[in-house]
Coordinates of C-alpha atoms in Angstrom, one line a residue:
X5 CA -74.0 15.4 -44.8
X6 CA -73.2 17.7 -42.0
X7 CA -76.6 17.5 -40.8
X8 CA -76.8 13.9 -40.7
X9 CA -73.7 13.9 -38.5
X10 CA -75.3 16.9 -36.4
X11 CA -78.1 14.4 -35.8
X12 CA -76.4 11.3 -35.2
X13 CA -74.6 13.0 -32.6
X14 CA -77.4 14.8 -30.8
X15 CA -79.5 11.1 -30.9
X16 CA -76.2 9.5 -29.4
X17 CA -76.4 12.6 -27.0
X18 CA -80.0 11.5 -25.8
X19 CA -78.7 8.3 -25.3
X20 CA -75.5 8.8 -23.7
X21 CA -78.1 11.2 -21.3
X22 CA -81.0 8.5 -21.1
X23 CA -78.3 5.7 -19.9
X24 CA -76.7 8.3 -17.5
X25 CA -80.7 8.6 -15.5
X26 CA -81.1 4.9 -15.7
X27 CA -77.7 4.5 -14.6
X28 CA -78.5 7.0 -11.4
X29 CA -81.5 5.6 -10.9
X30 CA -80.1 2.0 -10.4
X31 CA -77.2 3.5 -8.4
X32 CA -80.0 5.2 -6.2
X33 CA -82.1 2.6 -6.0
X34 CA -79.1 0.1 -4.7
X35 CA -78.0 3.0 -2.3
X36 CA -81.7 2.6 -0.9
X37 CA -81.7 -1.6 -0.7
X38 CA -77.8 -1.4 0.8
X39 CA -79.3 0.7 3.9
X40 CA -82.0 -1.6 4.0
X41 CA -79.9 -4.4 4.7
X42 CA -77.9 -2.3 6.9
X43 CA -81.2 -1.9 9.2
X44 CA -82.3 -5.4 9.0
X45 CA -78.4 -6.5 10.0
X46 CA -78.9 -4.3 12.8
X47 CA -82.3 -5.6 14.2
X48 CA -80.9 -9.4 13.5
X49 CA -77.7 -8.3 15.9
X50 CA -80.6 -6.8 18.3
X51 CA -82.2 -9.3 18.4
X52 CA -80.1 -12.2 18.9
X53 CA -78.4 -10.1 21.7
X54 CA -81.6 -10.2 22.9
X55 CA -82.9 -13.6 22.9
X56 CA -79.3 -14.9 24.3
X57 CA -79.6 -12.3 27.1
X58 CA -83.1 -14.4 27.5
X59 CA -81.8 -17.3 27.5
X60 CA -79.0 -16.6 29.8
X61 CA -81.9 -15.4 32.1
X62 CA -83.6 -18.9 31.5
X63 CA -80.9 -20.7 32.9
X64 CA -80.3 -18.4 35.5
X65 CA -83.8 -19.1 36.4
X66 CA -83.1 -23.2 36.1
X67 CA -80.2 -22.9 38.5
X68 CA -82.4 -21.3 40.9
X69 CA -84.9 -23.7 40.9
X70 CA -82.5 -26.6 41.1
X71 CA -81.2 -24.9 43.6
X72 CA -84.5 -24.5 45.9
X73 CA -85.4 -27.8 45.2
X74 CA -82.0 -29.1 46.6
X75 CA -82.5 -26.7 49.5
X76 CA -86.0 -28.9 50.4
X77 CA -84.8 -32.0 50.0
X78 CA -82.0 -31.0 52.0
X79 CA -84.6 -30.0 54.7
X80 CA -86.9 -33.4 54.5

């Protein structure tokens, strides 16, 4: 009888261990995707930075033009 406890213990053991690793694992492998989504949140900020720094030049642009354009007629 004692060794049936003996084993019953060291098989809940190796399961108790086994769930442990699979529970590290998970833990690592969300570790891994929450950086991930870190570094794409970043590049999205970058990059919309980027294209309304683009745009603002774009309409900077515009203005100038309207503004030349106004200047010739002006001038006719």
């Amino acid at each position: 009888k004692l060794a049936t406890l003996r084993a019953e213990i060291d098989a809940a053991n190796e399961r108790a261990e086994t769930s442990e690793q699979a529970l590290k694992q998970l833990e690592d492998q969300q570790t891994d995707r929450d950086q991930e989504l870190i570094s794409y949140q970043n590049r999205i900020r970058r990059l919309e930075d980027e294209a309304q720094m683009r745009e603002d030049q774009l309409d900077e642009a515009k203005q100038f033009q309207r503004d030349n354009e106004a200047t010739l007629n002006e001038s006719d």
